[in-house]
JSON list of C-alpha atoms in Angstrom, two decimals:
[
{"chain": "X", "resi": 1, "resn": "UNK", "atom": "CA", "xyz": [-68.33, 12.52, -18.02]},
{"chain": "X", "resi": 2, "resn": "UNK", "atom": "CA", "xyz": [-67.09, 11.59, -21.47]},
{"chain": "X", "resi": 3, "resn": "UNK", "atom": "CA", "xyz": [-69.06, 9.41, -23.80]},
{"chain": "X", "resi": 4, "resn": "UNK", "atom": "CA", "xyz": [-67.20, 6.42, -25.30]},
{"chain": "X", "resi": 5, "resn": "UNK", "atom": "CA", "xyz": [-66.48, 6.60, -28.99]},
{"chain": "X", "resi": 6, "resn": "UNK", "atom": "CA", "xyz": [-68.50, 4.06, -30.96]},
{"chain": "X", "resi": 7, "resn": "UNK", "atom": "CA", "xyz": [-65.73, 3.34, -33.42]},
{"chain": "X", "resi": 8, "resn": "UNK", "atom": "CA", "xyz": [-62.01, 2.70, -32.95]},
{"chain": "X", "resi": 9, "resn": "UNK", "atom": "CA", "xyz": [-59.76, 4.92, -30.90]},
{"chain": "X", "resi": 10, "resn": "UNK", "atom": "CA", "xyz": [-59.63, 8.08, -33.02]},
{"chain": "X", "resi": 11, "resn": "UNK", "atom": "CA", "xyz": [-60.56, 9.78, -36.32]},
{"chain": "X", "resi": 12, "resn": "UNK", "atom": "CA", "xyz": [-58.50, 7.49, -38.60]},
{"chain": "X", "resi": 13, "resn": "UNK", "atom": "CA", "xyz": [-59.78, 4.37, -36.89]},
{"chain": "X", "resi": 14, "resn": "UNK", "atom": "CA", "xyz": [-63.32, 5.78, -36.98]},
{"chain": "X", "resi": 15, "resn": "UNK", "atom": "CA", "xyz": [-63.10, 6.27, -40.76]},
{"chain": "X", "resi": 16, "resn": "UNK", "atom": "CA", "xyz": [-61.94, 2.70, -41.28]},
{"chain": "X", "resi": 17, "resn": "UNK", "atom": "CA", "xyz": [-64.52, 1.34, -38.85]},
{"chain": "X", "resi": 18, "resn": "UNK", "atom": "CA", "xyz": [-67.34, 3.36, -40.46]},
{"chain": "X", "resi": 19, "resn": "UNK", "atom": "CA", "xyz": [-66.34, 2.18, -43.93]},
{"chain": "X", "resi": 20, "resn": "UNK", "atom": "CA", "xyz": [-66.45, -1.42, -42.67]},
{"chain": "X", "resi": 21, "resn": "UNK", "atom": "CA", "xyz": [-69.81, -0.79, -40.98]},
{"chain": "X", "resi": 22, "resn": "UNK", "atom": "CA", "xyz": [-71.13, 0.75, -44.21]},
{"chain": "X", "resi": 23, "resn": "UNK", "atom": "CA", "xyz": [-70.07, -2.38, -46.16]},
{"chain": "X", "resi": 24, "resn": "UNK", "atom": "CA", "xyz": [-71.99, -4.53, -43.69]},
{"chain": "X", "resi": 25, "resn": "UNK", "atom": "CA", "xyz": [-75.02, -2.22, -43.90]},
{"chain": "X", "resi": 26, "resn": "UNK", "atom": "CA", "xyz": [-74.91, -2.59, -47.70]},
{"chain": "X", "resi": 27, "resn": "UNK", "atom": "CA", "xyz": [-75.32, -6.34, -47.18]},
{"chain": "X", "resi": 28, "resn": "UNK", "atom": "CA", "xyz": [-78.40, -5.82, -44.98]},
{"chain": "X", "resi": 29, "resn": "UNK", "atom": "CA", "xyz": [-76.76, -6.20, -41.56]},
{"chain": "X", "resi": 30, "resn": "UNK", "atom": "CA", "xyz": [-79.24, -4.61, -39.12]},
{"chain": "X", "resi": 31, "resn": "UNK", "atom": "CA", "xyz": [-76.75, -4.55, -36.23]},
{"chain": "X", "resi": 32, "resn": "UNK", "atom": "CA", "xyz": [-74.29, -2.70, -38.44]},
{"chain": "X", "resi": 33, "resn": "UNK", "atom": "CA", "xyz": [-77.01, -0.18, -39.29]},
{"chain": "X", "resi": 34, "resn": "UNK", "atom": "CA", "xyz": [-77.72, 0.25, -35.58]},
{"chain": "X", "resi": 35, "resn": "UNK", "atom": "CA", "xyz": [-74.03, 1.03, -35.02]},
{"chain": "X", "resi": 36, "resn": "UNK", "atom": "CA", "xyz": [-74.02, 3.38, -38.04]},
{"chain": "X", "resi": 37, "resn": "UNK", "atom": "CA", "xyz": [-77.12, 5.11, -36.69]},
{"chain": "X", "resi": 38, "resn": "UNK", "atom": "CA", "xyz": [-75.56, 5.58, -33.26]},
{"chain": "X", "resi": 39, "resn": "UNK", "atom": "CA", "xyz": [-72.37, 6.93, -34.81]},
{"chain": "X", "resi": 40, "resn": "UNK", "atom": "CA", "xyz": [-73.90, 9.32, -37.37]},
{"chain": "X", "resi": 41, "resn": "UNK", "atom": "CA", "xyz": [-77.32, 10.40, -36.07]},
{"chain": "X", "resi": 42, "resn": "UNK", "atom": "CA", "xyz": [-75.96, 13.22, -33.86]},
{"chain": "X", "resi": 43, "resn": "UNK", "atom": "CA", "xyz": [-73.88, 14.60, -36.74]},
{"chain": "X", "resi": 44, "resn": "UNK", "atom": "CA", "xyz": [-76.78, 14.32, -39.19]},
{"chain": "X", "resi": 45, "resn": "UNK", "atom": "CA", "xyz": [-79.24, 15.94, -36.80]},
{"chain": "X", "resi": 46, "resn": "UNK", "atom": "CA", "xyz": [-76.80, 18.76, -36.02]},
{"chain": "X", "resi": 47, "resn": "UNK", "atom": "CA", "xyz": [-76.38, 19.60, -39.71]},
{"chain": "X", "resi": 48, "resn": "UNK", "atom": "CA", "xyz": [-80.09, 19.40, -40.41]},
{"chain": "X", "resi": 49, "resn": "UNK", "atom": "CA", "xyz": [-81.18, 21.51, -37.45]},
{"chain": "X", "resi": 50, "resn": "UNK", "atom": "CA", "xyz": [-78.76, 24.28, -38.46]},
{"chain": "X", "resi": 51, "resn": "UNK", "atom": "CA", "xyz": [-80.39, 24.49, -41.88]},
{"chain": "X", "resi": 52, "resn": "UNK", "atom": "CA", "xyz": [-84.05, 23.74, -41.10]},
{"chain": "X", "resi": 53, "resn": "UNK", "atom": "CA", "xyz": [-84.15, 25.48, -37.68]},
{"chain": "X", "resi": 54, "resn": "UNK", "atom": "CA", "xyz": [-87.37, 23.75, -36.64]},
{"chain": "X", "resi": 55, "resn": "UNK", "atom": "CA", "xyz": [-86.67, 20.91, -34.22]},
{"chain": "X", "resi": 56, "resn": "UNK", "atom": "CA", "xyz": [-89.60, 18.66, -35.15]},
{"chain": "X", "resi": 57, "resn": "UNK", "atom": "CA", "xyz": [-88.96, 19.02, -38.87]},
{"chain": "X", "resi": 58, "resn": "UNK", "atom": "CA", "xyz": [-85.25, 18.51, -38.28]},
{"chain": "X", "resi": 59, "resn": "UNK", "atom": "CA", "xyz": [-85.95, 15.24, -36.49]},
{"chain": "X", "resi": 60, "resn": "UNK", "atom": "CA", "xyz": [-88.08, 14.13, -39.42]},
{"chain": "X", "resi": 61, "resn": "UNK", "atom": "CA", "xyz": [-85.44, 15.09, -41.99]},
{"chain": "X", "resi": 62, "resn": "UNK", "atom": "CA", "xyz": [-82.65, 13.44, -39.96]},
{"chain": "X", "resi": 63, "resn": "UNK", "atom": "CA", "xyz": [-84.71, 10.25, -39.83]},
{"chain": "X", "resi": 64, "resn": "UNK", "atom": "CA", "xyz": [-85.16, 10.39, -43.61]},
{"chain": "X", "resi": 65, "resn": "UNK", "atom": "CA", "xyz": [-81.40, 10.83, -44.05]},
{"chain": "X", "resi": 66, "resn": "UNK", "atom": "CA", "xyz": [-80.66, 7.81, -41.88]},
{"chain": "X", "resi": 67, "resn": "UNK", "atom": "CA", "xyz": [-83.12, 5.70, -43.87]},
{"chain": "X", "resi": 68, "resn": "UNK", "atom": "CA", "xyz": [-81.54, 7.01, -47.04]},
{"chain": "X", "resi": 69, "resn": "UNK", "atom": "CA", "xyz": [-78.12, 5.90, -45.75]},
{"chain": "X", "resi": 70, "resn": "UNK", "atom": "CA", "xyz": [-79.54, 2.42, -45.17]},
{"chain": "X", "resi": 71, "resn": "UNK", "atom": "CA", "xyz": [-81.03, 2.24, -48.68]},
{"chain": "X", "resi": 72, "resn": "UNK", "atom": "CA", "xyz": [-78.02, 3.74, -50.45]},
{"chain": "X", "resi": 73, "resn": "UNK", "atom": "CA", "xyz": [-75.30, 1.96, -48.48]},
{"chain": "X", "resi": 74, "resn": "UNK", "atom": "CA", "xyz": [-74.32, -0.12, -51.51]},
{"chain": "X", "resi": 75, "resn": "UNK", "atom": "CA", "xyz": [-73.58, 3.10, -53.44]},
{"chain": "X", "resi": 76, "resn": "UNK", "atom": "CA", "xyz": [-71.03, 4.33, -50.94]},
{"chain": "X", "resi": 77, "resn": "UNK", "atom": "CA", "xyz": [-67.47, 4.42, -52.34]},
{"chain": "X", "resi": 78, "resn": "UNK", "atom": "CA", "xyz": [-64.66, 4.77, -49.76]},
{"chain": "X", "resi": 79, "resn": "UNK", "atom": "CA", "xyz": [-62.31, 6.25, -52.38]},
{"chain": "X", "resi": 80, "resn": "UNK", "atom": "CA", "xyz": [-64.73, 9.18, -52.92]},
{"chain": "X", "resi": 81, "resn": "UNK", "atom": "CA", "xyz": [-64.68, 10.28, -49.29]},
{"chain": "X", "resi": 82, "resn": "UNK", "atom": "CA", "xyz": [-65.38, 9.23, -45.75]},
{"chain": "X", "resi": 83, "resn": "UNK", "atom": "CA", "xyz": [-68.71, 7.88, -44.56]},
{"chain": "X", "resi": 84, "resn": "UNK", "atom": "CA", "xyz": [-69.03, 10.95, -42.35]},
{"chain": "X", "resi": 85, "resn": "UNK", "atom": "CA", "xyz": [-68.55, 13.30, -45.30]},
{"chain": "X", "resi": 86, "resn": "UNK", "atom": "CA", "xyz": [-71.00, 11.30, -47.41]},
{"chain": "X", "resi": 87, "resn": "UNK", "atom": "CA", "xyz": [-73.62, 11.34, -44.64]},
{"chain": "X", "resi": 88, "resn": "UNK", "atom": "CA", "xyz": [-73.06, 15.06, -44.00]},
{"chain": "X", "resi": 89, "resn": "UNK", "atom": "CA", "xyz": [-73.53, 15.83, -47.70]},
{"chain": "X", "resi": 90, "resn": "UNK", "atom": "CA", "xyz": [-76.77, 13.86, -47.87]},
{"chain": "X", "resi": 91, "resn": "UNK", "atom": "CA", "xyz": [-78.00, 15.50, -44.65]},
{"chain": "X", "resi": 92, "resn": "UNK", "atom": "CA", "xyz": [-77.24, 18.99, -45.92]},
{"chain": "X", "resi": 93, "resn": "UNK", "atom": "CA", "xyz": [-78.94, 18.36, -49.28]},
{"chain": "X", "resi": 94, "resn": "UNK", "atom": "CA", "xyz": [-82.05, 16.93, -47.63]},
{"chain": "X", "resi": 95, "resn": "UNK", "atom": "CA", "xyz": [-82.25, 19.84, -45.20]},
{"chain": "X", "resi": 96, "resn": "UNK", "atom": "CA", "xyz": [-81.92, 22.39, -48.01]},
{"chain": "X", "resi": 97, "resn": "UNK", "atom": "CA", "xyz": [-84.58, 20.53, -50.00]},
{"chain": "X", "resi": 98, "resn": "UNK", "atom": "CA", "xyz": [-86.94, 20.68, -46.99]},
{"chain": "X", "resi": 99, "resn": "UNK", "atom": "CA", "xyz": [-86.39, 24.42, -46.56]},
{"chain": "X", "resi": 100, "resn": "UNK", "atom": "CA", "xyz": [-86.96, 25.06, -50.29]},
{"chain": "X", "resi": 101, "resn": "UNK", "atom": "CA", "xyz": [-90.06, 22.88, -50.28]},
{"chain": "X", "resi": 102, "resn": "UNK", "atom": "CA", "xyz": [-91.47, 24.72, -47.26]},
{"chain": "X", "resi": 103, "resn": "UNK", "atom": "CA", "xyz": [-90.70, 28.10, -48.86]},
{"chain": "X", "resi": 104, "resn": "UNK", "atom": "CA", "xyz": [-92.32, 27.05, -52.15]},
{"chain": "X", "resi": 105, "resn": "UNK", "atom": "CA", "xyz": [-95.44, 25.88, -50.29]},
{"chain": "X", "resi": 106, "resn": "UNK", "atom": "CA", "xyz": [-95.58, 29.16, -48.38]},
{"chain": "X", "resi": 107, "resn": "UNK", "atom": "CA", "xyz": [-95.16, 31.15, -51.61]},
{"chain": "X", "resi": 108, "resn": "UNK", "atom": "CA", "xyz": [-97.97, 29.16, -53.27]},
{"chain": "X", "resi": 109, "resn": "UNK", "atom": "CA", "xyz": [-100.29, 29.75, -50.31]},
{"chain": "X", "resi": 110, "resn": "UNK", "atom": "CA", "xyz": [-99.54, 33.48, -50.31]},
{"chain": "X", "resi": 111, "resn": "UNK", "atom": "CA", "xyz": [-100.08, 33.72, -54.07]},
{"chain": "X", "resi": 112, "resn": "UNK", "atom": "CA", "xyz": [-103.38, 31.85, -53.79]},
{"chain": "X", "resi": 113, "resn": "UNK", "atom": "CA", "xyz": [-104.51, 34.01, -50.90]},
{"chain": "X", "resi": 114, "resn": "UNK", "atom": "CA", "xyz": [-103.55, 37.10, -52.86]},
{"chain": "X", "resi": 115, "resn": "UNK", "atom": "CA", "xyz": [-105.52, 35.91, -55.90]},
{"chain": "X", "resi": 116, "resn": "UNK", "atom": "CA", "xyz": [-108.54, 35.08, -53.76]},
{"chain": "X", "resi": 117, "resn": "UNK", "atom": "CA", "xyz": [-108.32, 38.41, -51.96]},
{"chain": "X", "resi": 118, "resn": "UNK", "atom": "CA", "xyz": [-108.10, 40.36, -55.22]},
{"chain": "X", "resi": 119, "resn": "UNK", "atom": "CA", "xyz": [-110.97, 38.39, -56.72]},
{"chain": "X", "resi": 120, "resn": "UNK", "atom": "CA", "xyz": [-113.16, 39.01, -53.71]},
{"chain": "X", "resi": 121, "resn": "UNK", "atom": "CA", "xyz": [-112.34, 42.75, -53.81]},
{"chain": "X", "resi": 122, "resn": "UNK", "atom": "CA", "xyz": [-113.04, 42.89, -57.55]},
{"chain": "X", "resi": 123, "resn": "UNK", "atom": "CA", "xyz": [-116.38, 41.12, -57.07]},
{"chain": "X", "resi": 124, "resn": "UNK", "atom": "CA", "xyz": [-117.45, 43.57, -54.39]},
{"chain": "X", "resi": 125, "resn": "UNK", "atom": "CA", "xyz": [-116.36, 46.56, -56.47]},
{"chain": "X", "resi": 126, "resn": "UNK", "atom": "CA", "xyz": [-118.18, 45.17, -59.48]},
{"chain": "X", "resi": 127, "resn": "UNK", "atom": "CA", "xyz": [-121.37, 44.60, -57.48]},
{"chain": "X", "resi": 128, "resn": "UNK", "atom": "CA", "xyz": [-121.26, 48.13, -56.11]},
{"chain": "X", "resi": 129, "resn": "UNK", "atom": "CA", "xyz": [-120.64, 49.57, -59.56]},
{"chain": "X", "resi": 130, "resn": "UNK", "atom": "CA", "xyz": [-123.49, 47.54, -61.07]},
{"chain": "X", "resi": 131, "resn": "UNK", "atom": "CA", "xyz": [-125.83, 48.64, -58.29]},
{"chain": "X", "resi": 132, "resn": "UNK", "atom": "CA", "xyz": [-124.91, 52.30, -58.80]},
{"chain": "X", "resi": 133, "resn": "UNK", "atom": "CA", "xyz": [-125.37, 52.03, -62.56]},
{"chain": "X", "resi": 134, "resn": "UNK", "atom": "CA", "xyz": [-128.74, 50.32, -62.08]},
{"chain": "X", "resi": 135, "resn": "UNK", "atom": "CA", "xyz": [-129.88, 53.11, -59.78]},
{"chain": "X", "resi": 136, "resn": "UNK", "atom": "CA", "xyz": [-128.75, 55.72, -62.30]},
{"chain": "X", "resi": 137, "resn": "UNK", "atom": "CA", "xyz": [-130.65, 53.96, -65.10]},
{"chain": "X", "resi": 138, "resn": "UNK", "atom": "CA", "xyz": [-133.81, 53.84, -62.94]},
{"chain": "X", "resi": 139, "resn": "UNK", "atom": "CA", "xyz": [-133.45, 57.55, -62.14]},
{"chain": "X", "resi": 140, "resn": "UNK", "atom": "CA", "xyz": [-132.96, 58.43, -65.81]},
{"chain": "X", "resi": 141, "resn": "UNK", "atom": "CA", "xyz": [-135.90, 56.21, -66.84]},
{"chain": "X", "resi": 142, "resn": "UNK", "atom": "CA", "xyz": [-138.13, 58.24, -64.50]},
{"chain": "X", "resi": 143, "resn": "UNK", "atom": "CA", "xyz": [-137.18, 61.32, -66.56]},
{"chain": "X", "resi": 144, "resn": "UNK", "atom": "CA", "xyz": [-138.78, 59.89, -69.74]},
{"chain": "X", "resi": 145, "resn": "UNK", "atom": "CA", "xyz": [-142.37, 60.38, -70.85]},
{"chain": "X", "resi": 146, "resn": "UNK", "atom": "CA", "xyz": [-144.75, 57.47, -70.18]},
{"chain": "X", "resi": 147, "resn": "UNK", "atom": "CA", "xyz": [-144.75, 56.34, -73.83]},
{"chain": "X", "resi": 148, "resn": "UNK", "atom": "CA", "xyz": [-140.94, 56.58, -74.06]},
{"chain": "X", "resi": 149, "resn": "UNK", "atom": "CA", "xyz": [-140.50, 54.62, -70.81]},
{"chain": "X", "resi": 150, "resn": "UNK", "atom": "CA", "xyz": [-142.94, 51.90, -71.92]},
{"chain": "X", "resi": 151, "resn": "UNK", "atom": "CA", "xyz": [-141.35, 51.57, -75.37]},
{"chain": "X", "resi": 152, "resn": "UNK", "atom": "CA", "xyz": [-137.79, 51.38, -74.01]},
{"chain": "X", "resi": 153, "resn": "UNK", "atom": "CA", "xyz": [-138.80, 48.91, -71.28]},
{"chain": "X", "resi": 154, "resn": "UNK", "atom": "CA", "xyz": [-140.57, 46.63, -73.75]},
{"chain": "X", "resi": 155, "resn": "UNK", "atom": "CA", "xyz": [-137.70, 46.74, -76.24]},
{"chain": "X", "resi": 156, "resn": "UNK", "atom": "CA", "xyz": [-134.67, 46.53, -73.93]},
{"chain": "X", "resi": 157, "resn": "UNK", "atom": "CA", "xyz": [-135.94, 44.67, -70.88]},
{"chain": "X", "resi": 158, "resn": "UNK", "atom": "CA", "xyz": [-138.42, 42.31, -72.54]},
{"chain": "X", "resi": 159, "resn": "UNK", "atom": "CA", "xyz": [-136.64, 41.95, -75.89]},
{"chain": "X", "resi": 160, "resn": "UNK", "atom": "CA", "xyz": [-139.50, 42.97, -78.14]},
{"chain": "X", "resi": 161, "resn": "UNK", "atom": "CA", "xyz": [-138.90, 44.32, -81.65]},
{"chain": "X", "resi": 162, "resn": "UNK", "atom": "CA", "xyz": [-140.13, 47.78, -82.72]},
{"chain": "X", "resi": 163, "resn": "UNK", "atom": "CA", "xyz": [-143.11, 46.17, -84.45]},
{"chain": "X", "resi": 164, "resn": "UNK", "atom": "CA", "xyz": [-143.99, 44.10, -81.34]},
{"chain": "X", "resi": 165, "resn": "UNK", "atom": "CA", "xyz": [-143.69, 47.21, -79.15]},
{"chain": "X", "resi": 166, "resn": "UNK", "atom": "CA", "xyz": [-146.03, 49.09, -81.50]},
{"chain": "X", "resi": 167, "resn": "UNK", "atom": "CA", "xyz": [-148.56, 46.23, -81.37]},
{"chain": "X", "resi": 168, "resn": "UNK", "atom": "CA", "xyz": [-148.33, 45.93, -77.57]},
{"chain": "X", "resi": 169, "resn": "UNK", "atom": "CA", "xyz": [-148.81, 49.69, -77.04]},
{"chain": "X", "resi": 170, "resn": "UNK", "atom": "CA", "xyz": [-151.39, 49.94, -79.89]},
{"chain": "X", "resi": 171, "resn": "UNK", "atom": "CA", "xyz": [-149.38, 52.80, -81.30]},
{"chain": "X", "resi": 172, "resn": "UNK", "atom": "CA", "xyz": [-148.27, 53.36, -84.91]},
{"chain": "X", "resi": 173, "resn": "UNK", "atom": "CA", "xyz": [-144.80, 51.94, -85.68]},
{"chain": "X", "resi": 174, "resn": "UNK", "atom": "CA", "xyz": [-143.27, 55.32, -86.76]},
{"chain": "X", "resi": 175, "resn": "UNK", "atom": "CA", "xyz": [-144.45, 56.91, -83.50]},
{"chain": "X", "resi": 176, "resn": "UNK", "atom": "CA", "xyz": [-142.88, 54.10, -81.44]},
{"chain": "X", "resi": 177, "resn": "UNK", "atom": "CA", "xyz": [-139.57, 54.47, -83.34]},
{"chain": "X", "resi": 178, "resn": "UNK", "atom": "CA", "xyz": [-139.56, 58.22, -82.77]},
{"chain": "X", "resi": 179, "resn": "UNK", "atom": "CA", "xyz": [-140.43, 57.88, -79.07]},
{"chain": "X", "resi": 180, "resn": "UNK", "atom": "CA", "xyz": [-137.73, 55.24, -78.57]},
{"chain": "X", "resi": 181, "resn": "UNK", "atom": "CA", "xyz": [-135.12, 57.32, -80.39]},
{"chain": "X", "resi": 182, "resn": "UNK", "atom": "CA", "xyz": [-136.00, 60.40, -78.33]},
{"chain": "X", "resi": 183, "resn": "UNK", "atom": "CA", "xyz": [-136.08, 58.30, -75.13]},
{"chain": "X", "resi": 184, "resn": "UNK", "atom": "CA", "xyz": [-132.69, 56.75, -75.84]},
{"chain": "X", "resi": 185, "resn": "UNK", "atom": "CA", "xyz": [-131.19, 60.19, -76.54]},
{"chain": "X", "resi": 186, "resn": "UNK", "atom": "CA", "xyz": [-132.55, 61.45, -73.20]},
{"chain": "X", "resi": 187, "resn": "UNK", "atom": "CA", "xyz": [-131.20, 58.35, -71.42]},
{"chain": "X", "resi": 188, "resn": "UNK", "atom": "CA", "xyz": [-127.80, 58.81, -73.06]},
{"chain": "X", "resi": 189, "resn": "UNK", "atom": "CA", "xyz": [-127.65, 62.46, -71.96]},
{"chain": "X", "resi": 190, "resn": "UNK", "atom": "CA", "xyz": [-128.85, 61.64, -68.45]},
{"chain": "X", "resi": 191, "resn": "UNK", "atom": "CA", "xyz": [-126.29, 58.83, -68.07]},
{"chain": "X", "resi": 192, "resn": "UNK", "atom": "CA", "xyz": [-123.50, 61.08, -69.36]},
{"chain": "X", "resi": 193, "resn": "UNK", "atom": "CA", "xyz": [-122.58, 58.72, -72.20]},
{"chain": "X", "resi": 194, "resn": "UNK", "atom": "CA", "xyz": [-120.57, 60.34, -75.01]},
{"chain": "X", "resi": 195, "resn": "UNK", "atom": "CA", "xyz": [-120.47, 58.94, -78.51]}
]
């Protein structure tokens, strides 16, 4: 069963009829737009679905193209090409824009996921490294004499000055300085730090 042509009796008549319909659409004729829609929607959808490849998105894009034809009808110039060519061009551009937009969104999501994944990995690695270093410091601190350990702990973990450490430990200041220097040298050697 063949479907009747919506315009004229052939391609030349269709071009003239579509141009006339487009002029009426430009003046806000809703019946003319209905005829334009019936005549161009299959063509527009066919172009869009070939580019977009997703049926639901293609339907959405085709609908946008048809609305665009309604809004831009006054801009159509018959001397620049047929209504069919104009509609096909708009449909193709919209479809390509949709594909590019979807690709850009996908690229952004992948980049964000990659950044988040790297950050999470770096945080875990950093926590492990900090934990291992802390354990090594504790092990090396156990290798110090009691006075060295107390002096280093007071100075580096509680922020006391040499004088305050000497007062807290009730030890002469020169002795505290010597013990801390010797303790720091032992810590440095134990930790494998080179200067």
